[in-house]
CSV table of C-alpha atoms in Angstrom, one decimal:
chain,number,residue,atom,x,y,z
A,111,UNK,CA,-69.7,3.5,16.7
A,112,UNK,CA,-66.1,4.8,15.2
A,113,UNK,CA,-62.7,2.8,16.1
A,114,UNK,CA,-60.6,4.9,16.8
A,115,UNK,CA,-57.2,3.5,15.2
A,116,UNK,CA,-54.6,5.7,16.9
A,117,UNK,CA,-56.0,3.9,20.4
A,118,UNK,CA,-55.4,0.7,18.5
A,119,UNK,CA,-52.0,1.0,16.9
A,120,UNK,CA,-50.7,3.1,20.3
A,121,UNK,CA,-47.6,1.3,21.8
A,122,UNK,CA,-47.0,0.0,25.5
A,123,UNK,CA,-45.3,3.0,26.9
A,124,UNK,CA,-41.8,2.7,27.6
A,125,UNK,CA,-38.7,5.0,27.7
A,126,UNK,CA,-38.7,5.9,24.6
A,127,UNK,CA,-42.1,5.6,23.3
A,128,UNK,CA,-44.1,9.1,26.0
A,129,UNK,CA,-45.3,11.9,25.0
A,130,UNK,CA,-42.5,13.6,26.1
A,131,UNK,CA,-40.0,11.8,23.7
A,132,UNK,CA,-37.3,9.9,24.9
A,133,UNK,CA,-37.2,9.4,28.7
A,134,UNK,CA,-34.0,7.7,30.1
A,135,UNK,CA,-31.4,7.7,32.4
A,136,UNK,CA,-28.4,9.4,30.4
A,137,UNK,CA,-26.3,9.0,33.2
A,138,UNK,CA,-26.5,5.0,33.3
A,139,UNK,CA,-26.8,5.4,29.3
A,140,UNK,CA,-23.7,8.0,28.7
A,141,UNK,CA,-21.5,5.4,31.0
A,142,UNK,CA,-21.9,2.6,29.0
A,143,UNK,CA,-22.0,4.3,25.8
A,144,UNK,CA,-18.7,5.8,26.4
A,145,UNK,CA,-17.5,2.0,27.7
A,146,UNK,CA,-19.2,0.8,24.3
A,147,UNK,CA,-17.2,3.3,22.0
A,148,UNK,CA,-13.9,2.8,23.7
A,149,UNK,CA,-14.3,-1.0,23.1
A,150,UNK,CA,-14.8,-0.4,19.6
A,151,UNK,CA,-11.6,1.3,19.3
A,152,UNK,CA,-9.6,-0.6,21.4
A,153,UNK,CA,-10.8,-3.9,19.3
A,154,UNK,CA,-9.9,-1.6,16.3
A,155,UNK,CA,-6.5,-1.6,17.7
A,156,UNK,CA,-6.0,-4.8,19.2
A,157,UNK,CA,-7.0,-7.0,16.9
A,158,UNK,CA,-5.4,-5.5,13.7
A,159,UNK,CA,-2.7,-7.9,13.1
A,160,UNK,CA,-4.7,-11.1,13.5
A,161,UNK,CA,-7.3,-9.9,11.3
A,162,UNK,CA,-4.5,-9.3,8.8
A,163,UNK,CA,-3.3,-12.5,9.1
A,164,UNK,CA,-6.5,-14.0,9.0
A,165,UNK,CA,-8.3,-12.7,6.6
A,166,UNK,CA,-6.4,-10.2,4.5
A,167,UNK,CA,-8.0,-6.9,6.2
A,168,UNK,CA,-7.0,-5.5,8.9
A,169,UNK,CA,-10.6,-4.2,10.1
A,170,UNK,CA,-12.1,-7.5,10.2
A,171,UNK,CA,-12.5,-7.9,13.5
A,172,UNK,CA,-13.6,-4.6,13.8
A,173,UNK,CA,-16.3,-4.6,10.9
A,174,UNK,CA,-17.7,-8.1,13.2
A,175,UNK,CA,-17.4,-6.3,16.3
A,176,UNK,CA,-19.4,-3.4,14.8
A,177,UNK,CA,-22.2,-5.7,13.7
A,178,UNK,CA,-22.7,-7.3,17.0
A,179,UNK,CA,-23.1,-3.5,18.2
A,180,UNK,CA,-25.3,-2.6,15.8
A,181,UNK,CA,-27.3,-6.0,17.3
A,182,UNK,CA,-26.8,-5.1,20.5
A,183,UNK,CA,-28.1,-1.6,20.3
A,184,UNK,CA,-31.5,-3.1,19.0
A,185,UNK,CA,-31.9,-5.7,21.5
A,186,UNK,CA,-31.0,-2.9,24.3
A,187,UNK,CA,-34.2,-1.2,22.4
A,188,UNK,CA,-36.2,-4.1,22.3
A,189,UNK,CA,-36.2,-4.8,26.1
A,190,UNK,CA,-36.8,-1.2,26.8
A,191,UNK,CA,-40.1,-1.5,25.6
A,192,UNK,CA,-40.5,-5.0,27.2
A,193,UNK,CA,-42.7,-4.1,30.9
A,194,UNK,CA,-40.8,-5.8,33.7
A,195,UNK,CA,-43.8,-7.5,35.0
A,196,UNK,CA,-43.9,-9.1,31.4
A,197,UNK,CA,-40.0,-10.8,32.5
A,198,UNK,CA,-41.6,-11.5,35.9
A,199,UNK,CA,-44.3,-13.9,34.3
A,200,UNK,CA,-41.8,-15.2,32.0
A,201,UNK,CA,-39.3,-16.4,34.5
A,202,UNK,CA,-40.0,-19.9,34.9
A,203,UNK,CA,-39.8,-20.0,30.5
A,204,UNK,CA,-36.4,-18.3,30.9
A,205,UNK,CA,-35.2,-20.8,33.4
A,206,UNK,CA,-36.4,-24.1,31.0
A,207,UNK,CA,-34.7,-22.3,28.1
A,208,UNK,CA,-31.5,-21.7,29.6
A,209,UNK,CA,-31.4,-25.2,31.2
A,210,UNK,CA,-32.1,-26.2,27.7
A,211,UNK,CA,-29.5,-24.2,25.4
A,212,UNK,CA,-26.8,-25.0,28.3
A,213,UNK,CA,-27.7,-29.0,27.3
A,214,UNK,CA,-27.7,-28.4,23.6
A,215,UNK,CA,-23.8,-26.9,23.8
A,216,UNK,CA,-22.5,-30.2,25.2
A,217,UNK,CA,-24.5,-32.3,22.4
A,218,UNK,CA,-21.8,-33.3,20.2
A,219,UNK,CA,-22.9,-31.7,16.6
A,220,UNK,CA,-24.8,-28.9,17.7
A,221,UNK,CA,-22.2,-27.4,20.4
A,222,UNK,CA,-18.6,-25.6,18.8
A,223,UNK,CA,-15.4,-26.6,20.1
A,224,UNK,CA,-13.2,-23.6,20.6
A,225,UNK,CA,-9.9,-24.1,22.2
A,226,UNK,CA,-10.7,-27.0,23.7
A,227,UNK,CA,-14.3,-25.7,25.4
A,228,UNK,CA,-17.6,-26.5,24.3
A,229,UNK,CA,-19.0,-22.7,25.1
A,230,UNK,CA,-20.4,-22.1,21.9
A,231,UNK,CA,-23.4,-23.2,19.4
A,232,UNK,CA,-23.2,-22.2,15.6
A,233,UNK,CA,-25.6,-20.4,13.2
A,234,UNK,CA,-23.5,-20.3,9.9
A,235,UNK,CA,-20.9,-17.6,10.4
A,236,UNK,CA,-21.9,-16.7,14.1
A,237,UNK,CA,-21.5,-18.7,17.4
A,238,UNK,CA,-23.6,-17.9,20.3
A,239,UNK,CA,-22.7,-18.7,23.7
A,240,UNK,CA,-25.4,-20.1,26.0
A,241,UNK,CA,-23.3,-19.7,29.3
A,242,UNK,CA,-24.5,-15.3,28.6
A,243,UNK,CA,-27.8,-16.1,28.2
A,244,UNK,CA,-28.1,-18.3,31.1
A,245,UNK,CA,-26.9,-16.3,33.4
A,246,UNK,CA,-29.5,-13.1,32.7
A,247,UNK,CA,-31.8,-16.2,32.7
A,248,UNK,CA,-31.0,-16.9,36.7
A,249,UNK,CA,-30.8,-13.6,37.5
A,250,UNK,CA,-34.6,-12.8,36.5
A,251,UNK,CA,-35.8,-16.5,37.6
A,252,UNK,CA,-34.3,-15.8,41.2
A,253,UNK,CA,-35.8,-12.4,41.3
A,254,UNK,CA,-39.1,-13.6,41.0
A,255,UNK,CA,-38.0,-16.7,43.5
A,256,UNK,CA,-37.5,-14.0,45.7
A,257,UNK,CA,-40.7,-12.0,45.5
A,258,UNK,CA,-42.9,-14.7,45.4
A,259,UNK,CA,-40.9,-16.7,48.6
A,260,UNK,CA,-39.8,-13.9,50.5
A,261,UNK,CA,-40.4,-14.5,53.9
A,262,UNK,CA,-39.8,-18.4,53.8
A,263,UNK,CA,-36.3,-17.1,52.5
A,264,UNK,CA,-35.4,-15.0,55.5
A,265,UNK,CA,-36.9,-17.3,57.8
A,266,UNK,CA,-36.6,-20.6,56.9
A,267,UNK,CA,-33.8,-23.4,55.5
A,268,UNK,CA,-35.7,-24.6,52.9
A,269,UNK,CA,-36.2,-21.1,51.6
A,270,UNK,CA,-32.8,-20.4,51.7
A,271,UNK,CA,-31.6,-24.0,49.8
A,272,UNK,CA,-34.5,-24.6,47.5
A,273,UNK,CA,-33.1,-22.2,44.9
A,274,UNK,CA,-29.9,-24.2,45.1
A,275,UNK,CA,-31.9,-27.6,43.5
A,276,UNK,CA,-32.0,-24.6,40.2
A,277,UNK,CA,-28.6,-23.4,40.5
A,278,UNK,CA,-25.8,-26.4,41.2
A,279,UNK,CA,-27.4,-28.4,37.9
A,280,UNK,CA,-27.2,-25.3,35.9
A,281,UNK,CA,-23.7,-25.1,37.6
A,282,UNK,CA,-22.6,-28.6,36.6
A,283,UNK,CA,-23.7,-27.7,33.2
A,284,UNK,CA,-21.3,-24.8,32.7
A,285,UNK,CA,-18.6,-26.9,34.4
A,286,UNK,CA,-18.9,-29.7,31.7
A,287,UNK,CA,-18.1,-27.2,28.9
A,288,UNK,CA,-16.2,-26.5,30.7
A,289,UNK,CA,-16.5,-22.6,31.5
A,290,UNK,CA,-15.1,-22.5,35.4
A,291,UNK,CA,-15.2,-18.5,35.1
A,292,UNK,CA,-19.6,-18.3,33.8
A,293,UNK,CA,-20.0,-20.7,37.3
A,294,UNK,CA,-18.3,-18.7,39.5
A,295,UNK,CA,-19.9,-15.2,38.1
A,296,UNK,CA,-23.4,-16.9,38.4
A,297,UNK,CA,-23.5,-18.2,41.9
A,298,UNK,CA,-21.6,-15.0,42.5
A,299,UNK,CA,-24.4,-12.9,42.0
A,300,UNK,CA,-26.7,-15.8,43.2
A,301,UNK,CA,-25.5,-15.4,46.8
A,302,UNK,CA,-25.4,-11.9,46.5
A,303,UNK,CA,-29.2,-11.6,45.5
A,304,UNK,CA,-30.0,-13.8,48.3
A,305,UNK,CA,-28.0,-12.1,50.8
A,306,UNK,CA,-29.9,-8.8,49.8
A,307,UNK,CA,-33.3,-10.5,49.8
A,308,UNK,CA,-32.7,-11.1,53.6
A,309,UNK,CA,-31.0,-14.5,54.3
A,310,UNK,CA,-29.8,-14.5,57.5
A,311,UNK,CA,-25.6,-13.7,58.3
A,312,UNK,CA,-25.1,-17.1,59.5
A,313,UNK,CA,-27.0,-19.0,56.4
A,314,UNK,CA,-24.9,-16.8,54.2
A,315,UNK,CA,-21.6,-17.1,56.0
A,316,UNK,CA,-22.2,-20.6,55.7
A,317,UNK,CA,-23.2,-20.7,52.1
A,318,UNK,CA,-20.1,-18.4,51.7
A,319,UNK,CA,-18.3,-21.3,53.3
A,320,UNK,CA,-19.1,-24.2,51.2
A,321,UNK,CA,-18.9,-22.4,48.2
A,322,UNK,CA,-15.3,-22.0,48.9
A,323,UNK,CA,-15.0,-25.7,49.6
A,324,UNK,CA,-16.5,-26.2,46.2
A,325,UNK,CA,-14.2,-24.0,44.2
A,326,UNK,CA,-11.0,-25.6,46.4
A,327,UNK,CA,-11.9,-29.0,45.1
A,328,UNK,CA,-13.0,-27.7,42.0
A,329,UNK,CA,-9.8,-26.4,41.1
A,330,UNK,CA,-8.0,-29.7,42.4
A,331,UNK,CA,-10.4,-31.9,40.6
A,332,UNK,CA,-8.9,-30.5,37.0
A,333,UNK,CA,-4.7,-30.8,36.3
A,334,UNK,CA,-4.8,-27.8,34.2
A,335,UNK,CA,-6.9,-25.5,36.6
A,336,UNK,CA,-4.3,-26.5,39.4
A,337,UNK,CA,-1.7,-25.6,36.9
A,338,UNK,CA,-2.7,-22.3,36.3
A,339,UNK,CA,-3.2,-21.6,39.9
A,340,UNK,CA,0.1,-22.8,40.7
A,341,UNK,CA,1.7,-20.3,37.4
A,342,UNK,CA,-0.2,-17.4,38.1
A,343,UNK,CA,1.7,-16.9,42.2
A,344,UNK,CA,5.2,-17.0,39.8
A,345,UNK,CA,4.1,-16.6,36.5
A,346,UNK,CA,7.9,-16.1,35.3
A,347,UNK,CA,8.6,-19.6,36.6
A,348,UNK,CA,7.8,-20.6,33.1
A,349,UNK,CA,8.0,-17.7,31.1
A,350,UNK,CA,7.6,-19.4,28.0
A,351,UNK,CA,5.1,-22.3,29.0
A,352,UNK,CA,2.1,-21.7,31.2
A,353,UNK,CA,3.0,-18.6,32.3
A,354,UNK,CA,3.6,-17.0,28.8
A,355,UNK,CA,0.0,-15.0,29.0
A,356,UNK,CA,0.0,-13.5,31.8
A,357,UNK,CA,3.6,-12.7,31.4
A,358,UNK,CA,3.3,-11.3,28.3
A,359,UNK,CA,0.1,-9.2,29.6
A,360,UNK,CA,2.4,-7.5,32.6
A,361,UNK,CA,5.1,-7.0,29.9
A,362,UNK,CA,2.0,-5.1,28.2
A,363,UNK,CA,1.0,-2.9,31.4
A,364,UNK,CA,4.9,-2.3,31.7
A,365,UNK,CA,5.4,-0.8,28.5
A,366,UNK,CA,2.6,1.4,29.0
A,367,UNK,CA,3.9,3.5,32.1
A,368,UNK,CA,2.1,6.6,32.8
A,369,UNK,CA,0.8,8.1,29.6
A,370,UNK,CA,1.3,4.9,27.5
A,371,UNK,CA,2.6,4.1,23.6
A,372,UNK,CA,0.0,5.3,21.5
A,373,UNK,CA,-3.2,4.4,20.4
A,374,UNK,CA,-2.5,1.9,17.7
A,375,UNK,CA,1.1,1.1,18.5
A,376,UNK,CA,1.1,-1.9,20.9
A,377,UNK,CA,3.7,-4.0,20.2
A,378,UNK,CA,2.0,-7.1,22.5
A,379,UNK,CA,-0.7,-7.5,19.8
A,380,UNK,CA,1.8,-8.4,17.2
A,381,UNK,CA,0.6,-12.2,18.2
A,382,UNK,CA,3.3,-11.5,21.2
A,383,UNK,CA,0.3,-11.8,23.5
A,384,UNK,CA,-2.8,-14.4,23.0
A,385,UNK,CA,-6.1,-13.3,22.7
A,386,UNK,CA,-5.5,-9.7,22.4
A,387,UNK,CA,-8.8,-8.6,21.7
A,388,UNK,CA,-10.6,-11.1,23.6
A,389,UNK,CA,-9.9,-11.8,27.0
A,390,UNK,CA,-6.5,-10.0,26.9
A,391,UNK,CA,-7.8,-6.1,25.6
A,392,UNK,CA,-7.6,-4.4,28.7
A,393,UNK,CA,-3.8,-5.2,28.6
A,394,UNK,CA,-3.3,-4.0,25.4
A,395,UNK,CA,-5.5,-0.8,26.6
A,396,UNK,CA,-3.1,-0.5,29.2
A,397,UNK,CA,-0.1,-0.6,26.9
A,398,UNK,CA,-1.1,2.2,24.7
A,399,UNK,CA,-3.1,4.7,27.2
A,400,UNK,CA,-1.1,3.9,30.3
A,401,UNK,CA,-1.8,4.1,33.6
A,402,UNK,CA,-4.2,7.3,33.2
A,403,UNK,CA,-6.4,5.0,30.5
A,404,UNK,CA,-6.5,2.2,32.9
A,405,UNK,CA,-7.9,4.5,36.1
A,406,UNK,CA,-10.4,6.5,33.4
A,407,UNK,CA,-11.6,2.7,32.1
A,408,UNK,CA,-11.7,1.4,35.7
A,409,UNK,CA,-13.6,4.7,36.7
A,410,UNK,CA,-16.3,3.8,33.9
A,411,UNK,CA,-17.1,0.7,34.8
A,412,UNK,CA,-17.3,1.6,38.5
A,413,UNK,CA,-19.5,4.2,37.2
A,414,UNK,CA,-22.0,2.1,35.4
A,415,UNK,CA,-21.8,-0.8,38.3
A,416,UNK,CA,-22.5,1.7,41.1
A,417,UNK,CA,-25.0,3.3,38.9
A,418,UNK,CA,-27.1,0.0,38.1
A,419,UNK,CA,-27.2,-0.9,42.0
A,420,UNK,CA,-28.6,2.7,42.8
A,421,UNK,CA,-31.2,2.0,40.3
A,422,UNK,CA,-32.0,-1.4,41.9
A,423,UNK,CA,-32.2,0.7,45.1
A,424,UNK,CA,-34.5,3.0,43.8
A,425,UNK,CA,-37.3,0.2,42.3
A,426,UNK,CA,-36.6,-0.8,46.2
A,427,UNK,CA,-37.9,2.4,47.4
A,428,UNK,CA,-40.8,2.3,45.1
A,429,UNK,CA,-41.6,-1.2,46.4
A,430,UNK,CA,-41.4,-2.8,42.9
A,431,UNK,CA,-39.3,-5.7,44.2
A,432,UNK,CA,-38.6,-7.6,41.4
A,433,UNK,CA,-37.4,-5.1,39.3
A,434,UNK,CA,-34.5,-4.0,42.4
A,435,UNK,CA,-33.9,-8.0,42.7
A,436,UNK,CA,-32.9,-8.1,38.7
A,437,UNK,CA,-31.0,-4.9,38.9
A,438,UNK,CA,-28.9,-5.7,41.6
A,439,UNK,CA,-28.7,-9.2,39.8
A,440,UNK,CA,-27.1,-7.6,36.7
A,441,UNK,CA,-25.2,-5.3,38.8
A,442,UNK,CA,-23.2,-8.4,40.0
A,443,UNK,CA,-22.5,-9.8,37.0
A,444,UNK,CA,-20.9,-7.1,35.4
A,445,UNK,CA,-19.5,-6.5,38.8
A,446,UNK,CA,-17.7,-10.5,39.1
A,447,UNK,CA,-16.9,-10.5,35.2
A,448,UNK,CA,-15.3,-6.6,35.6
A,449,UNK,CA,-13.4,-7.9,38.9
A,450,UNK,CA,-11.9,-11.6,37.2
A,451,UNK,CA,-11.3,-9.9,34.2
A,452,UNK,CA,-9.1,-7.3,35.2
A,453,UNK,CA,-7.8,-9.3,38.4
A,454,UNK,CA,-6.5,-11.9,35.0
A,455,UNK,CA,-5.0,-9.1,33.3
A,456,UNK,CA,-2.7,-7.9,36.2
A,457,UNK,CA,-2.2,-11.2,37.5
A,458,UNK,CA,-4.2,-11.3,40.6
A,459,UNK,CA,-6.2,-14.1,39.7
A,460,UNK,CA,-5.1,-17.6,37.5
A,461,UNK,CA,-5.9,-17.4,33.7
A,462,UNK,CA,-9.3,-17.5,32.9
A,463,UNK,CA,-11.4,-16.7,29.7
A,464,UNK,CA,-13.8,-14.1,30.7
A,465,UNK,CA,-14.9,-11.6,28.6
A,466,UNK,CA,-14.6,-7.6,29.6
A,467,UNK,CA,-18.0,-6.6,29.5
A,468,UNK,CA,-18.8,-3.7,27.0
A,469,UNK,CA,-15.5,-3.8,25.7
A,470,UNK,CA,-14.1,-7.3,24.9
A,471,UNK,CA,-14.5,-8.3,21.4
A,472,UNK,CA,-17.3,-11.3,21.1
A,473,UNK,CA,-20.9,-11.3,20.3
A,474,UNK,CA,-22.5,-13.3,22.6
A,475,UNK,CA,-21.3,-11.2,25.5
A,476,UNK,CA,-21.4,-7.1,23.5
A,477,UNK,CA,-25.8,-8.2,22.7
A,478,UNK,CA,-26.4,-9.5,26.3
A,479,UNK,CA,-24.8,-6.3,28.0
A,480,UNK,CA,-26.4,-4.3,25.6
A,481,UNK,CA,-29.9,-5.9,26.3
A,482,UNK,CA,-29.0,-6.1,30.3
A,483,UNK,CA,-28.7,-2.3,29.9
A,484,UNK,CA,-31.9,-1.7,28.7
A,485,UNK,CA,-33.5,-4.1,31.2
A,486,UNK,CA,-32.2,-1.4,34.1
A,487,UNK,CA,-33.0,1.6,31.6
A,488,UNK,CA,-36.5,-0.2,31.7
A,489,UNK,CA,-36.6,-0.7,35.4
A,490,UNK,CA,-35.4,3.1,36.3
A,491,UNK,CA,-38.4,4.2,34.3
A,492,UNK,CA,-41.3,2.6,35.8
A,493,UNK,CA,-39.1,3.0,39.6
A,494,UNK,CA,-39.0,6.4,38.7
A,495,UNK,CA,-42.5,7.1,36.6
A,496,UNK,CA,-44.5,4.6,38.8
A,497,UNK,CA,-46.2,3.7,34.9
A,498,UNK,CA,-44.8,0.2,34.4
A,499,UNK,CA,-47.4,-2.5,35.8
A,500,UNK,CA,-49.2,-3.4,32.9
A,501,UNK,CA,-52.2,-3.3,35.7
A,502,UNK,CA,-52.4,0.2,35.3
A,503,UNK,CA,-54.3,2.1,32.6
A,504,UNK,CA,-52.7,4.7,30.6
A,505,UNK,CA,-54.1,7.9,28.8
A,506,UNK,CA,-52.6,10.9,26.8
A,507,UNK,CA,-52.5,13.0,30.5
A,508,UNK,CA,-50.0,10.4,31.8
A,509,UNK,CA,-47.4,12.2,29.6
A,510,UNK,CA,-48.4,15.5,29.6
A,511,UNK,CA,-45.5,17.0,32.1
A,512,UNK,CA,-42.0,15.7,32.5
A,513,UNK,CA,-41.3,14.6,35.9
A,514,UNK,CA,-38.9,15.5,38.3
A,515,UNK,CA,-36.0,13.0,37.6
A,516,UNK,CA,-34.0,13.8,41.2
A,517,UNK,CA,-31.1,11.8,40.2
């Protein structure tokens, strides 16, 4: 009897491993390639007079930035070739491992203070930040919640509130960093999830209702987040106190007008406006592309959001429920952090540090979009190829033709 070692050595097929090549959605991929490139730039541009300061060279920040790409790209790889029903059996793992990085980051000694937050846990030159991780973590563990519980969800109380005993400790967690903005993005997308597994309108108006209770005394509970509520209705109140970001930031979308300054020739980033590259980019995009670089950004990412809820709507159609549950999981949190973010940078919301996705500079944040975008890549494949239960066995005449794609 012979082996035969090409059987042996043969990968899991994924997206890019078929024997028709590579096999992915260049739409979703394009989108957030073109958002990916055009944060690379603008954190070229933005940050060039800190990194100056800082270090001596002005593409610093950029030469980081570009690394955590570089990472991000392969873990977008990695999960690609990762079978969803692998993430499915993983879930409850996920959820310890979160619950367990978001108790190391408040452990004085192991967690990194950064202006005043403890967000962040250091590995030598690098600080990752659990509060990213956690919240791709939730997103998969309530998927399978979902699945496994769905009609005790739309039927029943305890359906709807057990996933709650999960969520609210996980919540206090982030709010003892404290990181106000991760909380809100994560039950965001919680209730969302939960509405589109089928809770009922009046369980979800009333979950809707106490949530808003909890952020009202939330915000009261805190001085400085009743501050910035209070700055950001008349931020010029105090120009040159607490209102001096976000009045800095509109000076920034002022000066851009239509068409805007140049790229490379904000005058905000000259340490006139904090966290330029960070939390703050967007303004500083709007400042040198104007108002027809704001729209085209805003266009991308409404792109890429719509995009990943049509994929979860697709693994609906193809009854692979889990796989819709995650997508439309990750669709929301890009959706809340896209909405906060910009809402800080024009001043419809109070001050809060958020990151951009796909375009803020900050590693934590750049890997986990990147790796979020291969998990829908991943799930629009085996939607769309009907070859992603590891159940299934595969042979050479599975890849023979290319598929319709239809989308």
């Amino acid at each position: 009897m012979s082996l035969n070692l090409k059987n042996i050595i043969k990968p899991y097929p994924s997206p890019i491993i078929t024997g028709r090549g590579i096999d992915l959605d260049f739409p979703m991929l394009a989108g957030c390639l073109a958002l990916l490139g055009l944060g690379l730039v603008m954190i070229t541009s933005a940050s060039s007079e800190v990194a100056a300061v800082q270090s001596g060279n002005t593409l610093y920040m950029m030469i980081r930035h570009l690394v955590y790409l570089v990472i991000g790209l392969g873990a977008c790889i990695v999960t690609m070739m990762i079978p969803i029903a692998t993430w499915q059996r993983l879930g409850w793992l996920m959820l310890i491992g979160a619950f367990g990085l978001l108790v190391m980051v408040i452990v004085p000694g192991i967690g990194r203070e950064v202006n005043g937050s403890m967000r962040w846990i250091g590995f030598g030159a690098f600080n990752v930040q659990p509060s990213e991780i956690a919240k791709v973590f939730v997103v998969i563990y309530l998927a399978g919640y979902l699945v496994r519980r769905q009609k005790e969800v739309r039927e029943s109380w305890m359906g709807f509130f057990k996933p709650f005993i999960v969520l609210l400790p996980m919540a206090g967690l982030l709010l003892m960093e404290p990181d106000f903005g991760a909380t809100v993005v994560m039950m965001g997308a919680a209730a969302a999830m939960l509405f589109l597994g089928g809770v009922g309108l009046f369980r979800f108006t009333l979950m809707v209702v106490l949530a808003v209770a909890a952020v009202t005394i939330l915000v009261q509970a805190q001085p400085y987040r009743m501050a910035r509520l209070i700055t950001f209705t008349d931020p010029w109140s105090d120009q040159f106190g607490s209102g001096y970001q976000l009045t800095q930031a509109l000076i920034a979308f002022g000066r851009g007008e239509w068409l805007g300054v140049g790229l490379g020739n904000s005058v905000q980033k000259q340490f006139y406006l904090p966290e330029a590259h960070t939390d703050f980019v967007f303004s500083v995009l709007a400042e040198e592309l104007g108002v027809v670089g704001s729209l085209c950004t805003v266009g991308l990412f409404v792109f890429v959001c719509v995009r990943a809820m049509y994929i979860g709507l697709w693994a609906e159609k193809a009854k692979q429920f889990f796989a819709a549950y995650v997508a439309y999981g990750l669709a929301f949190l890009w959706i809340g952090q896209f909405l906060i973010n910009i809402g800080v940078n024009v001043g419809l919301l109070p001050t809060k540090g958020l990151t951009l996705p796909f375009l803020s500079y900050g590693g934590s944040s750049l890997v986990i979009c990147c790796a979020c975008l291969g998990l829908l890549l991943r799930i629009e494949w085996e939607s769309r190829t009907h070859l992603g239960s590891e159940e299934m066995e595969f042979s050479e005449s599975d890849f023979a033709e290319e598929p319709t794609h239809g989308r």
